[in-house]
């Protein structure tokens, strides 16, 4: 008889893959390094060096950082300066967008999964204090102190597979750094990269798939049970939307008829990202749909959250497009805007031409108009006061 292919086992990284620690680490360690060098190093230089050591164990990363930036300090002393500052703030860290959905799905389908993290056990407890549910779901937690050699060495993934009773060839690793993907690949496992660094090309040689966020995981490609929560448009196209736990944002419009309107002929009303950091961190960069309330009226909206690759934005933006023709009355600068984000549509795409971008945005609007009338999403409008 033909043997059944066993369902793969999933091994997950923690920082930057399941929990959003990378921004905090960059902020805290960056500030200590700037202090130490009395501002002699450009912020971008420090940031690049931090991205290159991501995924390593704290001591390994600190040693490598000192070497890359030629810092005049011992690894032990630098770690002693950064650790207490980080330990005091791990409680701020949120789960990555789509993390809960992924773990609940794997669990419901009977897929075994465990954790292989460079984080040593002592920090692990602090980081996960507000996310105990995630820890409870794991079939194993292999922390950085349990191995002799840290990532990119495969030892941590080999130990995780052994603990889970799985063959390396039947394991799928989900990672956010090249260091982690390299370790998974060297262990003989298939790897999925969800990059937390800007250099996506760094994953080409060490990942079997590179995706934008956990929302975009195509599990079936790796022999895992597919997600069943996407709502297809049912118009013959491949378009579908993913309902998410709704997120409400409100604030004054910081830019009215801005770049969006001038270059695209599409009026967008930007909100201030800094004031909405908590809400924005709970959503992966990408295109969403939902409802908006402006001047006492409710409108459908499509929004982009993130870096907008076509325009090469330096910082994150929140750009809702209200699906209504406001004519000459479309400058909302300074006015109060309330939004509910109801579903995820697609990752940000890097369009080569403005025409292609405009065509896709109008298609996004069509999808939103149709899908926001569906029972599964219609009720989210009630979250707007």
PDB file of C-alpha atoms in Angstrom, residues 206-349:
ATOM      1  CA  UNK A 206      18.563  30.112   2.569  1.00  0.00           C
ATOM      2  CA  UNK A 207      14.735  30.151   2.380  1.00  0.00           C
ATOM      3  CA  UNK A 208      12.286  28.017   0.375  1.00  0.00           C
ATOM      4  CA  UNK A 209       9.697  30.799   0.500  1.00  0.00           C
ATOM      5  CA  UNK A 210       9.903  34.493   1.418  1.00  0.00           C
ATOM      6  CA  UNK A 211       6.601  36.077   2.445  1.00  0.00           C
ATOM      7  CA  UNK A 212       5.569  39.508   3.750  1.00  0.00           C
ATOM      8  CA  UNK A 213       3.785  38.505   6.940  1.00  0.00           C
ATOM      9  CA  UNK A 214       2.240  35.510   8.702  1.00  0.00           C
ATOM     10  CA  UNK A 215      -1.081  36.420   7.011  1.00  0.00           C
ATOM     11  CA  UNK A 216       0.459  35.359   3.693  1.00  0.00           C
ATOM     12  CA  UNK A 217       1.526  31.850   4.701  1.00  0.00           C
ATOM     13  CA  UNK A 218       0.613  29.270   2.059  1.00  0.00           C
ATOM     14  CA  UNK A 219       0.710  26.209   4.305  1.00  0.00           C
ATOM     15  CA  UNK A 220      -0.504  23.736   1.680  1.00  0.00           C
ATOM     16  CA  UNK A 221       2.669  24.383  -0.329  1.00  0.00           C
ATOM     17  CA  UNK A 222       4.568  22.751   2.530  1.00  0.00           C
ATOM     18  CA  UNK A 223       2.209  19.810   2.993  1.00  0.00           C
ATOM     19  CA  UNK A 224       0.435  21.445   5.955  1.00  0.00           C
ATOM     20  CA  UNK A 225      -3.353  21.842   6.323  1.00  0.00           C
ATOM     21  CA  UNK A 226      -4.422  25.042   4.543  1.00  0.00           C
ATOM     22  CA  UNK A 227      -6.088  27.941   6.346  1.00  0.00           C
ATOM     23  CA  UNK A 228      -9.866  27.980   5.887  1.00  0.00           C
ATOM     24  CA  UNK A 229     -10.625  31.553   6.906  1.00  0.00           C
ATOM     25  CA  UNK A 230     -10.076  33.452   3.638  1.00  0.00           C
ATOM     26  CA  UNK A 231     -13.346  34.669   2.085  1.00  0.00           C
ATOM     27  CA  UNK A 232     -13.265  34.316  -1.716  1.00  0.00           C
ATOM     28  CA  UNK A 233     -14.800  37.025  -3.854  1.00  0.00           C
ATOM     29  CA  UNK A 234     -16.702  34.411  -5.921  1.00  0.00           C
ATOM     30  CA  UNK A 235     -16.400  36.412  -9.146  1.00  0.00           C
ATOM     31  CA  UNK A 236     -14.072  34.015 -10.939  1.00  0.00           C
ATOM     32  CA  UNK A 237     -10.986  35.926  -9.760  1.00  0.00           C
ATOM     33  CA  UNK A 238      -8.402  34.678  -7.288  1.00  0.00           C
ATOM     34  CA  UNK A 239      -9.098  37.637  -4.980  1.00  0.00           C
ATOM     35  CA  UNK A 240     -10.072  36.858  -1.396  1.00  0.00           C
ATOM     36  CA  UNK A 241     -10.010  38.707   1.912  1.00  0.00           C
ATOM     37  CA  UNK A 242      -8.987  37.591   5.373  1.00  0.00           C
ATOM     38  CA  UNK A 243     -11.217  38.744   8.250  1.00  0.00           C
ATOM     39  CA  UNK A 244      -9.034  39.829  11.185  1.00  0.00           C
ATOM     40  CA  UNK A 245      -9.834  40.811  14.781  1.00  0.00           C
ATOM     41  CA  UNK A 246     -11.080  44.356  14.023  1.00  0.00           C
ATOM     42  CA  UNK A 247      -8.789  47.252  14.939  1.00  0.00           C
ATOM     43  CA  UNK A 248     -10.213  50.728  15.652  1.00  0.00           C
ATOM     44  CA  UNK A 249      -8.120  53.867  15.132  1.00  0.00           C
ATOM     45  CA  UNK A 250      -8.984  57.519  15.467  1.00  0.00           C
ATOM     46  CA  UNK A 251      -7.160  60.786  15.167  1.00  0.00           C
ATOM     47  CA  UNK A 252      -6.895  64.040  13.241  1.00  0.00           C
ATOM     48  CA  UNK A 253      -6.009  63.808   9.556  1.00  0.00           C
ATOM     49  CA  UNK A 254      -2.368  64.876   9.282  1.00  0.00           C
ATOM     50  CA  UNK A 255      -2.286  65.194   5.516  1.00  0.00           C
ATOM     51  CA  UNK A 256      -5.340  65.802   3.383  1.00  0.00           C
ATOM     52  CA  UNK A 257      -5.129  65.720  -0.394  1.00  0.00           C
ATOM     53  CA  UNK A 258      -1.529  64.603  -0.383  1.00  0.00           C
ATOM     54  CA  UNK A 259       0.609  62.572  -2.645  1.00  0.00           C
ATOM     55  CA  UNK A 260      -2.164  60.017  -3.096  1.00  0.00           C
ATOM     56  CA  UNK A 261      -4.508  62.469  -4.741  1.00  0.00           C
ATOM     57  CA  UNK A 262      -1.956  64.354  -6.810  1.00  0.00           C
ATOM     58  CA  UNK A 263      -0.180  61.369  -8.321  1.00  0.00           C
ATOM     59  CA  UNK A 264      -2.967  58.806  -8.294  1.00  0.00           C
ATOM     60  CA  UNK A 265      -6.128  60.874  -8.487  1.00  0.00           C
ATOM     61  CA  UNK A 266      -7.155  59.091  -5.291  1.00  0.00           C
ATOM     62  CA  UNK A 267      -7.908  61.140  -2.180  1.00  0.00           C
ATOM     63  CA  UNK A 268      -6.223  59.657   0.874  1.00  0.00           C
ATOM     64  CA  UNK A 269      -6.421  60.983   4.428  1.00  0.00           C
ATOM     65  CA  UNK A 270      -3.309  60.136   6.422  1.00  0.00           C
ATOM     66  CA  UNK A 271      -3.280  59.534  10.174  1.00  0.00           C
ATOM     67  CA  UNK A 272      -0.313  60.042  12.487  1.00  0.00           C
ATOM     68  CA  UNK A 273       1.474  56.714  12.938  1.00  0.00           C
ATOM     69  CA  UNK A 274       3.294  57.742  16.126  1.00  0.00           C
ATOM     70  CA  UNK A 275       0.036  58.304  18.029  1.00  0.00           C
ATOM     71  CA  UNK A 276      -1.352  54.947  16.866  1.00  0.00           C
ATOM     72  CA  UNK A 277       1.766  52.801  17.346  1.00  0.00           C
ATOM     73  CA  UNK A 278      -0.041  50.113  19.368  1.00  0.00           C
ATOM     74  CA  UNK A 279      -2.778  49.684  16.739  1.00  0.00           C
ATOM     75  CA  UNK A 280      -0.352  49.785  13.808  1.00  0.00           C
ATOM     76  CA  UNK A 281       1.950  47.181  15.388  1.00  0.00           C
ATOM     77  CA  UNK A 282      -0.993  44.782  15.601  1.00  0.00           C
ATOM     78  CA  UNK A 283      -1.356  44.897  11.784  1.00  0.00           C
ATOM     79  CA  UNK A 284       1.185  43.674   9.242  1.00  0.00           C
ATOM     80  CA  UNK A 285       2.164  46.121   6.483  1.00  0.00           C
ATOM     81  CA  UNK A 286      -0.297  45.627   3.655  1.00  0.00           C
ATOM     82  CA  UNK A 287      -3.651  46.593   2.175  1.00  0.00           C
ATOM     83  CA  UNK A 288      -6.819  46.388   4.310  1.00  0.00           C
ATOM     84  CA  UNK A 289     -10.491  47.221   4.067  1.00  0.00           C
ATOM     85  CA  UNK A 290     -13.046  48.454   6.542  1.00  0.00           C
ATOM     86  CA  UNK A 291     -15.175  51.459   7.397  1.00  0.00           C
ATOM     87  CA  UNK A 292     -14.482  55.102   8.156  1.00  0.00           C
ATOM     88  CA  UNK A 293     -16.394  57.803   9.963  1.00  0.00           C
ATOM     89  CA  UNK A 294     -15.807  61.408   8.944  1.00  0.00           C
ATOM     90  CA  UNK A 295     -17.990  64.479   9.557  1.00  0.00           C
ATOM     91  CA  UNK A 296     -20.601  62.228  11.172  1.00  0.00           C
ATOM     92  CA  UNK A 297     -21.004  60.009   8.113  1.00  0.00           C
ATOM     93  CA  UNK A 298     -19.906  56.404   7.495  1.00  0.00           C
ATOM     94  CA  UNK A 299     -17.955  55.409   4.369  1.00  0.00           C
ATOM     95  CA  UNK A 300     -16.316  52.244   3.097  1.00  0.00           C
ATOM     96  CA  UNK A 301     -12.527  52.480   3.005  1.00  0.00           C
ATOM     97  CA  UNK A 302      -9.442  50.713   1.656  1.00  0.00           C
ATOM     98  CA  UNK A 303      -6.216  51.478   3.446  1.00  0.00           C
ATOM     99  CA  UNK A 304      -2.534  50.841   3.150  1.00  0.00           C
ATOM    100  CA  UNK A 305      -0.387  50.404   6.224  1.00  0.00           C
ATOM    101  CA  UNK A 306       3.334  50.297   5.882  1.00  0.00           C
ATOM    102  CA  UNK A 307       6.178  51.511   3.811  1.00  0.00           C
ATOM    103  CA  UNK A 308       4.506  51.921   0.411  1.00  0.00           C
ATOM    104  CA  UNK A 309       7.260  50.397  -1.731  1.00  0.00           C
ATOM    105  CA  UNK A 310       6.346  52.295  -4.913  1.00  0.00           C
ATOM    106  CA  UNK A 311       6.951  55.667  -3.276  1.00  0.00           C
ATOM    107  CA  UNK A 312       9.794  54.306  -1.146  1.00  0.00           C
ATOM    108  CA  UNK A 313       8.570  55.861   2.103  1.00  0.00           C
ATOM    109  CA  UNK A 314      11.161  56.192   4.840  1.00  0.00           C
ATOM    110  CA  UNK A 315       8.646  55.604   7.608  1.00  0.00           C
ATOM    111  CA  UNK A 316       5.408  53.746   8.166  1.00  0.00           C
ATOM    112  CA  UNK A 317       2.228  55.422   6.973  1.00  0.00           C
ATOM    113  CA  UNK A 318      -1.494  54.882   7.525  1.00  0.00           C
ATOM    114  CA  UNK A 319      -3.314  55.899   4.357  1.00  0.00           C
ATOM    115  CA  UNK A 320      -7.051  55.266   4.169  1.00  0.00           C
ATOM    116  CA  UNK A 321      -8.846  55.950   0.905  1.00  0.00           C
ATOM    117  CA  UNK A 322     -12.508  56.764   1.522  1.00  0.00           C
ATOM    118  CA  UNK A 323     -14.644  55.214  -1.243  1.00  0.00           C
ATOM    119  CA  UNK A 324     -16.691  58.309  -1.966  1.00  0.00           C
ATOM    120  CA  UNK A 325     -16.388  61.225  -4.360  1.00  0.00           C
ATOM    121  CA  UNK A 326     -16.002  64.306  -2.174  1.00  0.00           C
ATOM    122  CA  UNK A 327     -15.571  66.618  -5.182  1.00  0.00           C
ATOM    123  CA  UNK A 328     -13.916  69.862  -4.088  1.00  0.00           C
ATOM    124  CA  UNK A 329     -14.714  69.045  -0.481  1.00  0.00           C
ATOM    125  CA  UNK A 330     -12.007  66.420  -0.142  1.00  0.00           C
ATOM    126  CA  UNK A 331      -9.418  68.163   1.982  1.00  0.00           C
ATOM    127  CA  UNK A 332      -9.873  66.728   5.484  1.00  0.00           C
ATOM    128  CA  UNK A 333      -6.723  68.209   6.998  1.00  0.00           C
ATOM    129  CA  UNK A 334      -7.050  68.465  10.801  1.00  0.00           C
ATOM    130  CA  UNK A 335     -10.491  66.820  10.893  1.00  0.00           C
ATOM    131  CA  UNK A 336     -11.244  63.874  13.191  1.00  0.00           C
ATOM    132  CA  UNK A 337     -11.279  60.545  11.352  1.00  0.00           C
ATOM    133  CA  UNK A 338     -12.333  57.246  12.872  1.00  0.00           C
ATOM    134  CA  UNK A 339     -11.528  53.921  11.213  1.00  0.00           C
ATOM    135  CA  UNK A 340     -12.258  50.266  11.736  1.00  0.00           C
ATOM    136  CA  UNK A 341      -9.920  47.833   9.983  1.00  0.00           C
ATOM    137  CA  UNK A 342     -11.996  44.718   9.269  1.00  0.00           C
ATOM    138  CA  UNK A 343     -10.066  42.495   6.843  1.00  0.00           C
ATOM    139  CA  UNK A 344      -6.689  42.010   5.207  1.00  0.00           C
ATOM    140  CA  UNK A 345      -6.567  42.020   1.422  1.00  0.00           C
ATOM    141  CA  UNK A 346      -2.972  41.606   0.234  1.00  0.00           C
ATOM    142  CA  UNK A 347       0.653  42.472   0.964  1.00  0.00           C
ATOM    143  CA  UNK A 348       2.099  45.708  -0.332  1.00  0.00           C
ATOM    144  CA  UNK A 349       3.378  45.062  -3.824  1.00  0.00           C
TER     145      UNK A 349
END
